[in-house]
Amino acid sequence: MPKSREDQFRALLAEQREEALRALAAAQASLAMVAEARDQAGGDDEHDPEGVPLSREWARVDAAATEARARLDEVDAALLRLETGTYGVCRSCAGAIPIERLRIRPYADVCVPCGSRSRR
Ligand SMILES: [Zn+2]
């Protein structure tokens, strides 16, 4: 991959890293808020008349935090691949990952056929 293109993806990944960090911070703030609300409810959160049970809200926000953390790991791994010269190479078949795919998912580490195979 030419250096100029690597720089493009490095910039793209840096953006996504910022985004993931923001999402993680937001999720952590929400978790703190849910924890506080749960404390005030005295542990009786399943009978909260305000609607959504806190345990369900907690699960939702916790999942968002987990997702943001996973995205951060993926982006960091992709940045590392840029440094080591293996960026854009499929981890599974060692073929080239199409640029179009990398533009949509700059942290992708498998090509489309390998990606859909592993999901099955
Ligand atoms: Zn592949």
mmCIF file of N, CA, C and O in Angstrom, residues 44-91:
data_model
loop_
_atom_site.group_PDB
_atom_site.id
_atom_site.type_symbol
_atom_site.label_atom_id
_atom_site.label_comp_id
_atom_site.label_asym_id
_atom_site.label_seq_id
_atom_site.Cartn_x
_atom_site.Cartn_y
_atom_site.Cartn_z
ATOM 1 N N ASP A 44 -34.634 -1.599 44.626
ATOM 2 C CA ASP A 44 -35.953 -2.086 44.203
ATOM 3 C C ASP A 44 -36.220 -1.648 42.757
ATOM 4 O O ASP A 44 -37.290 -1.186 42.432
ATOM 5 N N ASP A 45 -35.216 -1.820 41.895
ATOM 6 C CA ASP A 45 -35.317 -1.207 40.570
ATOM 7 C C ASP A 45 -36.323 -1.879 39.643
ATOM 8 O O ASP A 45 -36.761 -1.284 38.673
ATOM 9 N N GLU A 46 -36.706 -3.121 39.927
ATOM 10 C CA GLU A 46 -37.655 -3.780 39.021
ATOM 11 C C GLU A 46 -39.074 -3.220 39.180
ATOM 12 O O GLU A 46 -39.936 -3.479 38.375
ATOM 13 N N HIS A 47 -39.293 -2.463 40.269
ATOM 14 C CA HIS A 47 -40.632 -1.925 40.480
ATOM 15 C C HIS A 47 -40.680 -0.411 40.330
ATOM 16 O O HIS A 47 -41.508 0.256 40.906
ATOM 17 N N ASP A 48 -39.761 0.073 39.525
ATOM 18 C CA ASP A 48 -39.719 1.498 39.244
ATOM 19 C C ASP A 48 -40.903 1.876 38.354
ATOM 20 O O ASP A 48 -41.027 1.385 37.232
ATOM 21 N N PRO A 49 -41.779 2.733 38.842
ATOM 22 C CA PRO A 49 -42.957 3.100 38.048
ATOM 23 C C PRO A 49 -42.612 4.006 36.865
ATOM 24 O O PRO A 49 -43.442 4.230 35.989
ATOM 25 N N GLU A 50 -41.376 4.496 36.812
ATOM 26 C CA GLU A 50 -40.978 5.432 35.759
ATOM 27 C C GLU A 50 -40.753 4.753 34.411
ATOM 28 O O GLU A 50 -40.290 5.362 33.478
ATOM 29 N N GLY A 51 -41.016 3.490 34.327
ATOM 30 C CA GLY A 51 -40.863 2.834 33.018
ATOM 31 C C GLY A 51 -39.736 1.829 32.990
ATOM 32 O O GLY A 51 -39.798 0.829 33.673
ATOM 33 N N VAL A 52 -38.703 2.125 32.177
ATOM 34 C CA VAL A 52 -37.621 1.164 31.938
ATOM 35 C C VAL A 52 -36.971 0.727 33.248
ATOM 36 O O VAL A 52 -36.458 1.569 33.988
ATOM 37 N N PRO A 53 -36.962 -0.563 33.527
ATOM 38 C CA PRO A 53 -36.273 -1.020 34.735
ATOM 39 C C PRO A 53 -34.799 -0.685 34.630
ATOM 40 O O PRO A 53 -34.208 -0.781 33.553
ATOM 41 N N LEU A 54 -34.206 -0.286 35.754
ATOM 42 C CA LEU A 54 -32.805 0.134 35.732
ATOM 43 C C LEU A 54 -31.892 -0.994 35.290
ATOM 44 O O LEU A 54 -30.882 -0.764 34.639
ATOM 45 N N SER A 55 -32.263 -2.229 35.626
ATOM 46 C CA SER A 55 -31.395 -3.343 35.241
ATOM 47 C C SER A 55 -31.327 -3.471 33.723
ATOM 48 O O SER A 55 -30.294 -3.814 33.157
ATOM 49 N N ARG A 56 -32.435 -3.193 33.069
ATOM 50 C CA ARG A 56 -32.447 -3.271 31.608
ATOM 51 C C ARG A 56 -31.644 -2.124 31.010
ATOM 52 O O ARG A 56 -30.906 -2.286 30.049
ATOM 53 N N GLU A 57 -31.791 -0.922 31.605
ATOM 54 C CA GLU A 57 -31.028 0.238 31.162
ATOM 55 C C GLU A 57 -29.532 -0.027 31.357
ATOM 56 O O GLU A 57 -28.720 0.284 30.494
ATOM 57 N N TRP A 58 -29.201 -0.635 32.488
ATOM 58 C CA TRP A 58 -27.803 -0.947 32.779
ATOM 59 C C TRP A 58 -27.244 -1.887 31.707
ATOM 60 O O TRP A 58 -26.157 -1.681 31.176
ATOM 61 N N ALA A 59 -28.009 -2.902 31.369
ATOM 62 C CA ALA A 59 -27.549 -3.880 30.381
ATOM 63 C C ALA A 59 -27.305 -3.205 29.028
ATOM 64 O O ALA A 59 -26.330 -3.502 28.337
ATOM 65 N N ARG A 60 -28.198 -2.277 28.683
ATOM 66 C CA ARG A 60 -28.083 -1.584 27.406
ATOM 67 C C ARG A 60 -26.814 -0.720 27.358
ATOM 68 O O ARG A 60 -26.033 -0.778 26.409
ATOM 69 N N VAL A 61 -26.614 0.068 28.411
ATOM 70 C CA VAL A 61 -25.456 0.968 28.448
ATOM 71 C C VAL A 61 -24.168 0.175 28.593
ATOM 72 O O VAL A 61 -23.140 0.508 27.989
ATOM 73 N N ASP A 62 -24.229 -0.909 29.360
ATOM 74 C CA ASP A 62 -23.055 -1.744 29.554
ATOM 75 C C ASP A 62 -22.633 -2.368 28.222
ATOM 76 O O ASP A 62 -21.447 -2.463 27.911
ATOM 77 N N ALA A 63 -23.621 -2.759 27.426
ATOM 78 C CA ALA A 63 -23.331 -3.325 26.103
ATOM 79 C C ALA A 63 -22.680 -2.277 25.207
ATOM 80 O O ALA A 63 -21.751 -2.576 24.449
ATOM 81 N N ALA A 64 -23.149 -1.038 25.309
ATOM 82 C CA ALA A 64 -22.577 0.057 24.520
ATOM 83 C C ALA A 64 -21.124 0.289 24.919
ATOM 84 O O ALA A 64 -20.263 0.523 24.059
ATOM 85 N N ALA A 65 -20.838 0.218 26.215
ATOM 86 C CA ALA A 65 -19.471 0.403 26.702
ATOM 87 C C ALA A 65 -18.573 -0.722 26.198
ATOM 88 O O ALA A 65 -17.447 -0.480 25.753
ATOM 89 N N THR A 66 -19.079 -1.941 26.251
ATOM 90 C CA THR A 66 -18.315 -3.102 25.780
ATOM 91 C C THR A 66 -18.013 -2.964 24.296
ATOM 92 O O THR A 66 -16.903 -3.238 23.836
ATOM 93 N N GLU A 67 -19.016 -2.505 23.541
ATOM 94 C CA GLU A 67 -18.853 -2.334 22.103
ATOM 95 C C GLU A 67 -17.794 -1.271 21.798
ATOM 96 O O GLU A 67 -16.948 -1.455 20.924
ATOM 97 N N ALA A 68 -17.856 -0.154 22.536
ATOM 98 C CA ALA A 68 -16.894 0.924 22.322
ATOM 99 C C ALA A 68 -15.482 0.443 22.635
ATOM 100 O O ALA A 68 -14.534 0.770 21.917
ATOM 101 N N ARG A 69 -15.346 -0.369 23.689
ATOM 102 C CA ARG A 69 -14.041 -0.893 24.074
ATOM 103 C C ARG A 69 -13.510 -1.835 22.992
ATOM 104 O O ARG A 69 -12.332 -1.800 22.643
ATOM 105 N N ALA A 70 -14.405 -2.655 22.453
ATOM 106 C CA ALA A 70 -14.010 -3.594 21.395
ATOM 107 C C ALA A 70 -13.573 -2.831 20.143
ATOM 108 O O ALA A 70 -12.590 -3.181 19.496
ATOM 109 N N ARG A 71 -14.318 -1.754 19.825
ATOM 110 C CA ARG A 71 -13.975 -0.944 18.666
ATOM 111 C C ARG A 71 -12.600 -0.312 18.843
ATOM 112 O O ARG A 71 -11.787 -0.280 17.919
ATOM 113 N N LEU A 72 -12.344 0.149 20.055
ATOM 114 C CA LEU A 72 -11.056 0.766 20.380
ATOM 115 C C LEU A 72 -9.926 -0.244 20.157
ATOM 116 O O LEU A 72 -8.888 0.094 19.575
ATOM 117 N N ASP A 73 -10.142 -1.478 20.585
ATOM 118 C CA ASP A 73 -9.140 -2.530 20.392
ATOM 119 C C ASP A 73 -8.911 -2.779 18.907
ATOM 120 O O ASP A 73 -7.775 -2.942 18.463
ATOM 121 N N GLU A 74 -10.003 -2.814 18.147
ATOM 122 C CA GLU A 74 -9.899 -3.071 16.711
ATOM 123 C C GLU A 74 -9.112 -1.968 16.024
ATOM 124 O O GLU A 74 -8.273 -2.221 15.160
ATOM 125 N N VAL A 75 -9.427 -0.720 16.402
ATOM 126 C CA VAL A 75 -8.744 0.430 15.795
ATOM 127 C C VAL A 75 -7.265 0.420 16.165
ATOM 128 O O VAL A 75 -6.398 0.629 15.312
ATOM 129 N N ASP A 76 -6.967 0.122 17.436
ATOM 130 C CA ASP A 76 -5.565 0.072 17.869
ATOM 131 C C ASP A 76 -4.799 -1.015 17.134
ATOM 132 O O ASP A 76 -3.653 -0.823 16.732
ATOM 133 N N ALA A 77 -5.456 -2.160 16.937
ATOM 134 C CA ALA A 77 -4.817 -3.270 16.214
ATOM 135 C C ALA A 77 -4.547 -2.862 14.769
ATOM 136 O O ALA A 77 -3.492 -3.188 14.212
ATOM 137 N N ALA A 78 -5.494 -2.127 14.166
ATOM 138 C CA ALA A 78 -5.325 -1.675 12.786
ATOM 139 C C ALA A 78 -4.167 -0.681 12.688
ATOM 140 O O ALA A 78 -3.372 -0.731 11.743
ATOM 141 N N LEU A 79 -4.058 0.213 13.668
ATOM 142 C CA LEU A 79 -2.959 1.186 13.678
ATOM 143 C C LEU A 79 -1.614 0.463 13.789
ATOM 144 O O LEU A 79 -0.634 0.831 13.150
ATOM 145 N N LEU A 80 -1.611 -0.593 14.582
ATOM 146 C CA LEU A 80 -0.394 -1.386 14.750
ATOM 147 C C LEU A 80 -0.016 -2.052 13.425
ATOM 148 O O LEU A 80 1.156 -2.109 13.053
ATOM 149 N N ARG A 81 -1.050 -2.529 12.704
ATOM 150 C CA ARG A 81 -0.787 -3.166 11.403
ATOM 151 C C ARG A 81 -0.223 -2.155 10.418
ATOM 152 O O ARG A 81 0.618 -2.491 9.585
ATOM 153 N N LEU A 82 -0.673 -0.906 10.516
ATOM 154 C CA LEU A 82 -0.115 0.147 9.657
ATOM 155 C C LEU A 82 1.377 0.317 9.949
ATOM 156 O O LEU A 82 2.183 0.492 9.033
ATOM 157 N N GLU A 83 1.732 0.260 11.227
ATOM 158 C CA GLU A 83 3.131 0.444 11.622
ATOM 159 C C GLU A 83 3.990 -0.723 11.154
ATOM 160 O O GLU A 83 5.145 -0.556 10.778
ATOM 161 N N THR A 84 3.427 -1.916 11.177
ATOM 162 C CA THR A 84 4.221 -3.104 10.866
ATOM 163 C C THR A 84 4.111 -3.504 9.395
ATOM 164 O O THR A 84 4.671 -4.510 8.980
ATOM 165 N N GLY A 85 3.351 -2.732 8.626
ATOM 166 C CA GLY A 85 3.273 -2.992 7.193
ATOM 167 C C GLY A 85 2.357 -4.131 6.791
ATOM 168 O O GLY A 85 2.444 -4.643 5.687
ATOM 169 N N THR A 86 1.475 -4.557 7.706
ATOM 170 C CA THR A 86 0.554 -5.643 7.363
ATOM 171 C C THR A 86 -0.880 -5.136 7.216
ATOM 172 O O THR A 86 -1.809 -5.926 7.106
ATOM 173 N N TYR A 87 -1.032 -3.810 7.190
ATOM 174 C CA TYR A 87 -2.373 -3.245 7.062
ATOM 175 C C TYR A 87 -2.953 -3.557 5.689
ATOM 176 O O TYR A 87 -2.257 -3.489 4.680
ATOM 177 N N GLY A 88 -4.268 -3.894 5.672
ATOM 178 C CA GLY A 88 -4.929 -4.159 4.393
ATOM 179 C C GLY A 88 -4.723 -5.581 3.904
ATOM 180 O O GLY A 88 -5.127 -5.920 2.798
ATOM 181 N N VAL A 89 -4.066 -6.407 4.742
ATOM 182 C CA VAL A 89 -3.852 -7.803 4.378
ATOM 183 C C VAL A 89 -4.805 -8.661 5.201
ATOM 184 O O VAL A 89 -4.901 -8.502 6.422
ATOM 185 N N CYS A 90 -5.530 -9.554 4.528
ATOM 186 C CA CYS A 90 -6.487 -10.403 5.232
ATOM 187 C C CYS A 90 -5.762 -11.322 6.212
ATOM 188 O O CYS A 90 -4.821 -12.016 5.839
ATOM 189 N N ARG A 91 -6.231 -11.323 7.444
ATOM 190 C CA ARG A 91 -5.637 -12.125 8.502
ATOM 191 C C ARG A 91 -5.850 -13.616 8.242
ATOM 192 O O ARG A 91 -5.081 -14.468 8.674
#
